[in-house]
CSV table of C-alpha atoms and ligand atoms in Angstrom, one decimal:
chain,number,residue,atom,x,y,z
V,7,MET,CA,6.0,-53.3,144.7
V,8,LEU,CA,6.8,-54.0,148.6
V,9,GLU,CA,3.0,-52.7,149.1
V,10,LYS,CA,1.7,-55.0,146.7
V,11,ILE,CA,3.8,-57.9,148.3
V,12,ASN,CA,2.7,-57.1,151.6
V,13,GLU,CA,-0.9,-56.9,150.6
V,14,THR,CA,-0.9,-60.2,148.8
V,15,THR,CA,1.0,-62.0,151.6
V,16,GLU,CA,-1.5,-60.6,154.2
V,17,PHE,CA,-4.3,-61.9,152.1
V,18,LEU,CA,-2.7,-65.3,152.0
V,19,ARG,CA,-1.9,-65.5,155.7
V,20,SER,CA,-5.7,-64.5,156.3
V,21,GLU,CA,-6.6,-67.4,154.2
V,22,GLY,CA,-4.5,-69.7,156.4
V,23,ILE,CA,-1.1,-70.1,154.8
V,24,ILE,CA,1.0,-69.7,157.7
V,25,ASP,CA,4.9,-70.2,157.9
V,26,PRO,CA,5.4,-72.6,155.0
V,27,ASP,CA,8.9,-74.4,155.2
V,28,ALA,CA,9.2,-74.5,151.3
V,29,GLY,CA,7.8,-73.5,148.0
V,30,ILE,CA,7.5,-75.8,145.0
V,31,ILE,CA,6.6,-74.6,141.4
V,32,LEU,CA,5.4,-77.3,139.2
V,33,GLY,CA,6.0,-77.3,135.4
V,34,THR,CA,4.1,-78.8,132.5
V,35,GLY,CA,2.6,-82.1,133.2
V,36,LEU,CA,4.3,-82.3,136.7
V,37,GLY,CA,1.3,-81.1,138.8
V,38,GLY,CA,0.6,-84.4,140.1
V,39,LEU,CA,2.8,-84.1,143.2
V,40,THR,CA,-0.1,-81.9,144.8
V,41,ALA,CA,-2.3,-85.1,144.8
V,42,ARG,CA,0.2,-86.4,147.7
V,43,MET,CA,-0.4,-83.3,149.6
V,44,LYS,CA,-2.5,-83.5,152.9
V,45,ASN,CA,-4.8,-81.0,154.8
V,46,CYS,CA,-4.7,-78.6,151.8
V,47,ILE,CA,-5.9,-75.1,151.4
V,48,GLU,CA,-6.2,-74.3,147.6
V,49,ILE,CA,-6.7,-70.8,146.2
V,50,ASP,CA,-7.3,-70.1,142.5
V,51,TYR,CA,-4.7,-67.6,141.2
V,52,ARG,CA,-7.6,-65.4,140.1
V,53,ASN,CA,-8.7,-64.9,143.6
V,54,ILE,CA,-5.3,-63.7,144.8
V,55,PRO,CA,-4.9,-60.0,145.0
V,56,ASN,CA,-2.1,-58.7,142.3
V,57,PHE,CA,-1.5,-62.1,140.9
V,58,PRO,CA,-1.3,-61.9,137.2
V,59,VAL,CA,-4.7,-62.8,135.6
V,60,SER,CA,-4.2,-65.9,133.3
V,61,THR,CA,-5.4,-65.3,129.8
V,62,VAL,CA,-4.5,-68.7,128.5
V,63,GLU,CA,-7.5,-71.2,128.4
V,64,GLY,CA,-6.8,-74.1,130.8
V,65,HIS,CA,-4.0,-72.3,132.5
V,66,ASP,CA,-5.7,-70.9,135.6
V,67,GLY,CA,-3.4,-72.3,138.2
V,68,LYS,CA,-3.9,-72.9,142.0
V,69,LEU,CA,-1.9,-72.1,145.0
V,70,ILE,CA,-2.0,-75.2,147.3
V,71,TYR,CA,-0.7,-75.2,151.0
V,72,GLY,CA,-0.6,-78.4,152.9
V,73,ASP,CA,1.6,-81.2,154.3
V,74,PHE,CA,4.1,-82.9,152.2
V,75,GLY,CA,7.2,-85.1,153.3
V,76,GLY,CA,6.6,-84.0,156.8
V,77,ARG,CA,6.9,-80.3,156.2
V,78,LYS,CA,4.4,-77.4,155.2
V,79,ILE,CA,4.7,-76.4,151.7
V,80,VAL,CA,3.1,-74.1,149.2
V,81,ALA,CA,2.9,-75.4,145.8
V,82,MET,CA,2.3,-73.5,142.6
V,83,LYS,CA,0.3,-75.6,140.3
V,84,GLY,CA,0.9,-73.8,137.0
V,85,ARG,CA,3.2,-71.0,136.5
V,86,PHE,CA,3.3,-67.7,134.5
V,87,HIS,CA,5.2,-67.6,131.4
V,88,TYR,CA,6.7,-64.7,129.4
V,89,TYR,CA,5.2,-65.9,126.1
V,90,GLU,CA,1.8,-65.4,127.5
V,91,GLY,CA,2.3,-61.8,127.5
V,92,TYR,CA,3.2,-61.2,131.2
V,93,GLY,CA,6.4,-58.9,131.8
V,94,PRO,CA,9.2,-60.6,133.4
V,95,GLU,CA,8.3,-58.9,136.8
V,96,GLN,CA,4.8,-60.3,136.7
V,97,VAL,CA,6.2,-63.8,135.8
V,98,SER,CA,8.2,-64.0,139.0
V,99,PHE,CA,5.9,-61.9,141.4
V,100,PRO,CA,4.5,-65.4,143.0
V,101,VAL,CA,8.3,-66.1,143.9
V,102,ARG,CA,8.2,-62.7,146.0
V,103,ILE,CA,5.0,-63.7,147.7
V,104,LEU,CA,6.5,-67.2,148.8
V,105,LYS,CA,9.7,-65.8,150.0
V,106,TYR,CA,7.4,-63.1,152.2
V,107,LEU,CA,5.2,-66.0,153.3
V,108,GLY,CA,8.3,-67.4,154.9
V,109,ILE,CA,9.8,-70.2,152.9
V,110,LYS,CA,13.3,-71.2,153.3
V,111,CYS,CA,13.9,-72.9,150.1
V,112,LEU,CA,12.4,-72.9,146.6
V,113,PHE,CA,12.2,-76.0,144.5
V,114,LEU,CA,11.2,-75.8,140.8
V,115,SER,CA,10.3,-78.2,137.8
V,116,ASN,CA,10.1,-77.7,134.3
V,117,ALA,CA,9.6,-79.7,131.0
V,118,ALA,CA,12.6,-79.0,128.6
V,119,GLY,CA,14.1,-80.2,125.4
V,120,GLY,CA,17.4,-82.0,125.8
V,121,VAL,CA,20.4,-80.8,123.6
V,122,ASN,CA,23.1,-82.8,125.2
V,123,PRO,CA,23.6,-85.9,123.1
V,124,GLU,CA,23.7,-88.1,126.1
V,125,PHE,CA,20.2,-87.3,127.1
V,126,GLN,CA,17.1,-89.4,126.4
V,127,ILE,CA,13.3,-88.7,126.6
V,128,GLY,CA,12.2,-89.3,130.2
V,129,ASP,CA,15.5,-88.4,131.7
V,130,ILE,CA,15.7,-86.0,134.7
V,131,MET,CA,18.3,-83.2,134.9
V,132,VAL,CA,19.3,-81.4,138.1
V,133,ILE,CA,20.0,-77.8,137.1
V,134,THR,CA,23.4,-76.7,138.2
V,135,ASP,CA,23.5,-73.3,136.3
V,136,HIS,CA,21.5,-71.4,133.7
V,137,ILE,CA,21.6,-69.2,130.6
V,138,ASN,CA,18.8,-66.7,130.8
V,139,LEU,CA,17.8,-65.3,127.3
V,140,LEU,CA,14.6,-63.8,128.6
V,141,PRO,CA,14.6,-60.3,129.6
V,142,ASN,CA,16.0,-60.0,133.2
V,143,PRO,CA,13.2,-59.6,135.9
V,144,LEU,CA,15.2,-57.2,137.8
V,145,LEU,CA,15.5,-54.6,135.1
V,146,GLY,CA,14.1,-51.3,136.4
V,147,GLN,CA,14.2,-49.4,139.8
V,148,ASN,CA,15.6,-51.6,142.6
V,149,ASP,CA,13.9,-51.7,146.2
V,150,ASP,CA,17.0,-52.2,148.4
V,151,ARG,CA,14.5,-53.4,151.1
V,152,ILE,CA,13.9,-56.4,149.0
V,153,GLY,CA,17.2,-57.2,147.7
V,154,VAL,CA,20.6,-55.7,146.3
V,155,ARG,CA,20.9,-53.9,143.0
V,156,PHE,CA,23.4,-56.4,141.6
V,157,PRO,CA,22.9,-59.9,142.8
V,158,ASP,CA,25.7,-62.4,142.5
V,159,MET,CA,24.6,-65.5,140.4
V,160,GLY,CA,27.8,-67.4,141.1
V,161,GLU,CA,25.8,-70.0,142.7
V,162,ALA,CA,22.2,-69.6,141.5
V,163,TYR,CA,21.3,-73.3,142.3
V,164,ASP,CA,22.4,-74.5,145.8
V,165,LYS,CA,25.4,-76.9,145.8
V,166,TYR,CA,24.2,-78.7,148.8
V,167,LEU,CA,20.8,-79.5,147.5
V,168,ILE,CA,22.0,-80.6,144.3
V,169,LYS,CA,24.5,-83.1,145.9
V,170,LYS,CA,21.6,-84.3,148.1
V,171,ALA,CA,19.4,-84.9,144.8
V,172,LEU,CA,22.1,-86.9,143.3
V,173,ILE,CA,22.4,-89.1,146.4
V,174,ILE,CA,18.5,-89.5,146.4
V,175,ALA,CA,18.4,-90.4,142.9
V,176,GLY,CA,21.2,-93.0,143.3
V,177,GLU,CA,19.3,-94.5,146.3
V,178,ASN,CA,16.1,-94.8,144.3
V,179,LYS,CA,17.9,-96.0,141.0
V,180,ILE,CA,16.7,-93.1,139.1
V,181,ARG,CA,18.7,-92.1,136.0
V,182,ILE,CA,19.9,-88.5,136.6
V,183,HIS,CA,22.2,-85.8,135.0
V,184,LYS,CA,23.5,-82.6,136.0
V,185,GLY,CA,23.3,-79.7,133.5
V,186,VAL,CA,22.8,-76.2,132.3
V,187,TYR,CA,19.3,-75.0,131.5
V,188,LEU,CA,18.7,-72.4,128.8
V,189,ALA,CA,15.6,-70.2,128.9
V,190,THR,CA,14.2,-68.7,125.7
V,191,SER,CA,10.9,-67.0,125.4
V,192,GLY,CA,9.1,-69.4,123.2
V,193,PRO,CA,6.4,-70.0,122.3
V,194,THR,CA,7.9,-71.7,119.3
V,195,PHE,CA,10.1,-74.8,119.8
V,196,GLU,CA,13.5,-74.4,118.3
V,197,THR,CA,14.6,-74.9,114.8
V,198,PRO,CA,17.5,-77.3,114.3
V,199,ALA,CA,19.8,-74.4,114.0
V,200,GLU,CA,18.8,-72.9,117.3
V,201,TYR,CA,19.0,-76.3,119.0
V,202,ARG,CA,22.7,-76.6,117.6
V,203,TYR,CA,23.4,-72.9,118.6
V,204,PHE,CA,22.2,-73.6,122.2
V,205,ARG,CA,24.3,-76.6,122.5
V,206,ILE,CA,27.4,-74.8,121.3
V,207,ILE,CA,26.7,-72.0,123.9
V,208,GLY,CA,26.7,-74.3,126.8
V,209,ALA,CA,23.1,-75.7,127.3
V,210,ASP,CA,22.3,-79.1,128.1
V,211,ALA,CA,18.3,-78.6,128.1
V,212,VAL,CA,16.3,-75.8,126.7
V,213,GLY,CA,12.9,-74.5,128.1
V,214,MET,CA,10.7,-71.4,128.4
V,215,SER,CA,10.6,-70.7,132.3
V,216,THR,CA,12.4,-71.1,135.5
V,217,THR,CA,15.3,-68.5,135.1
V,218,PRO,CA,13.1,-65.5,136.0
V,219,GLU,CA,11.9,-67.2,139.1
V,220,VAL,CA,15.3,-68.4,140.1
V,221,ILE,CA,16.8,-64.9,139.4
V,222,VAL,CA,14.1,-63.2,141.6
V,223,ALA,CA,14.7,-65.8,144.3
V,224,ARG,CA,18.4,-65.2,144.3
V,225,HIS,CA,17.6,-61.5,144.5
V,226,MET,CA,16.1,-62.2,148.0
V,227,ASN,CA,18.8,-64.8,148.8
V,228,LEU,CA,16.4,-67.7,148.7
V,229,PRO,CA,18.2,-71.1,147.9
V,230,CYS,CA,17.0,-72.8,144.8
V,231,PHE,CA,16.8,-76.3,143.6
V,232,ALA,CA,15.5,-77.2,140.2
V,233,VAL,CA,14.9,-80.1,137.8
V,234,SER,CA,14.3,-80.3,134.0
V,235,VAL,CA,12.1,-83.2,132.7
V,236,ILE,CA,13.3,-84.1,129.2
V,237,THR,CA,10.3,-84.3,127.2
V,238,ASP,CA,11.9,-84.1,123.5
V,239,LEU,CA,15.4,-84.1,122.0
V,240,GLY,CA,17.1,-81.2,120.2
V,241,ILE,CA,20.0,-83.4,118.9
V,242,GLU,CA,20.8,-83.9,115.2
V,243,GLY,CA,19.2,-87.0,114.0
V,244,LYS,CA,16.9,-87.3,117.1
V,245,ILE,CA,14.7,-84.3,116.4
V,246,GLU,CA,11.0,-85.2,116.2
V,247,TYR,CA,7.8,-83.1,115.8
V,248,VAL,CA,7.1,-81.4,119.0
V,249,THR,CA,3.7,-80.3,120.4
V,250,HIS,CA,2.7,-78.9,123.6
V,251,GLU,CA,0.5,-82.3,124.1
V,252,SER,CA,3.6,-84.4,123.4
V,253,VAL,CA,5.6,-82.5,126.0
V,254,GLN,CA,2.8,-83.0,128.5
V,255,ILE,CA,2.4,-86.9,127.9
V,256,GLU,CA,6.3,-87.2,128.3
V,257,ALA,CA,6.4,-85.0,131.4
V,258,GLU,CA,3.5,-87.0,132.9
V,259,LYS,CA,5.5,-90.2,132.3
V,260,THR,CA,8.4,-88.9,134.4
V,261,GLU,CA,6.4,-87.2,137.0
V,262,SER,CA,6.5,-90.0,139.7
V,263,ARG,CA,10.3,-90.4,139.5
V,264,MET,CA,10.5,-86.3,139.8
V,265,THR,CA,8.1,-86.3,142.7
V,266,THR,CA,10.0,-89.1,144.4
V,267,ILE,CA,13.1,-86.8,144.2
V,268,MET,CA,11.2,-83.9,145.5
V,269,THR,CA,9.6,-85.8,148.3
V,270,GLU,CA,12.9,-86.9,149.6
V,271,MET,CA,14.7,-83.6,149.2
V,272,ILE,CA,11.7,-81.8,151.3
V,273,LYS,CA,11.7,-84.6,154.0
V,274,SER,CA,15.3,-84.1,154.5
V,275,LEU,CA,15.2,-80.3,154.9
F,24,HPA,N1,12.2,-76.3,123.6
F,24,HPA,C1,11.7,-75.4,124.4
F,24,HPA,N2,10.9,-75.6,125.5
F,24,HPA,C2,10.5,-76.7,125.7
F,24,HPA,C3,10.9,-77.8,124.9
F,24,HPA,C4,11.9,-77.5,123.8
F,24,HPA,O1,12.5,-78.4,123.0
F,24,HPA,N3,10.3,-78.9,125.5
F,24,HPA,C5,9.7,-78.6,126.4
F,24,HPA,N4,9.8,-77.3,126.6
């Protein structure tokens, strides 16, 4: 794997992606942040060696490097999901690349269903911990040059960054929650019984991404900060018909508040 990582990293450096301070992975309906980046270099995933090839129509993402909040960042507009048929190692491969490009911190966002009865559609949840119900991306042989065999997950989400986000949300009068994100494979949304079960086992929000990327980031000791945008509710009495489109629409409505938090977080790095 290290050879592949080096090949991809070298390619991106030769395209001008040099010493980024931070990386950011943008979830469904949350790609608008990239419009605020300046002096950008954009590269289609399909032109990046060893990147997974997108098989889903309309999902061919872009890596965007540029200035944001006074820093150099690399944004992933579009991510890879397990439900698309990629292995967990492939889903998280771009995170390895971001680390080897030199990022000091990984920011992530996703759209998720709220299972905490206090949550409303349009809320933002800072992820404090997760429950990974996807296959672990570190299964298989470990390369000790990249990370340890048994990484600790006691603080997968950086406490200092969480604290900072709560202060920023307060200053900007943004309603915010802290909570546990549970990742399931999808592509089905949950049955009412599954939502209930996920709540019972400790989840506040449910989605189909993020945990493989965070596991791989922590394998390489990269600090992570992640937020969920609540696009629908898996709460008894409040469950409505969910589609990919309704998730996108609700995520887009919250996008500017999420971007405010991310901008201020990156500025203060
Ligand atoms: N469940 C799983 N994934 C999701 C949901 C949900 O309710 N909403 C957005 N992504």
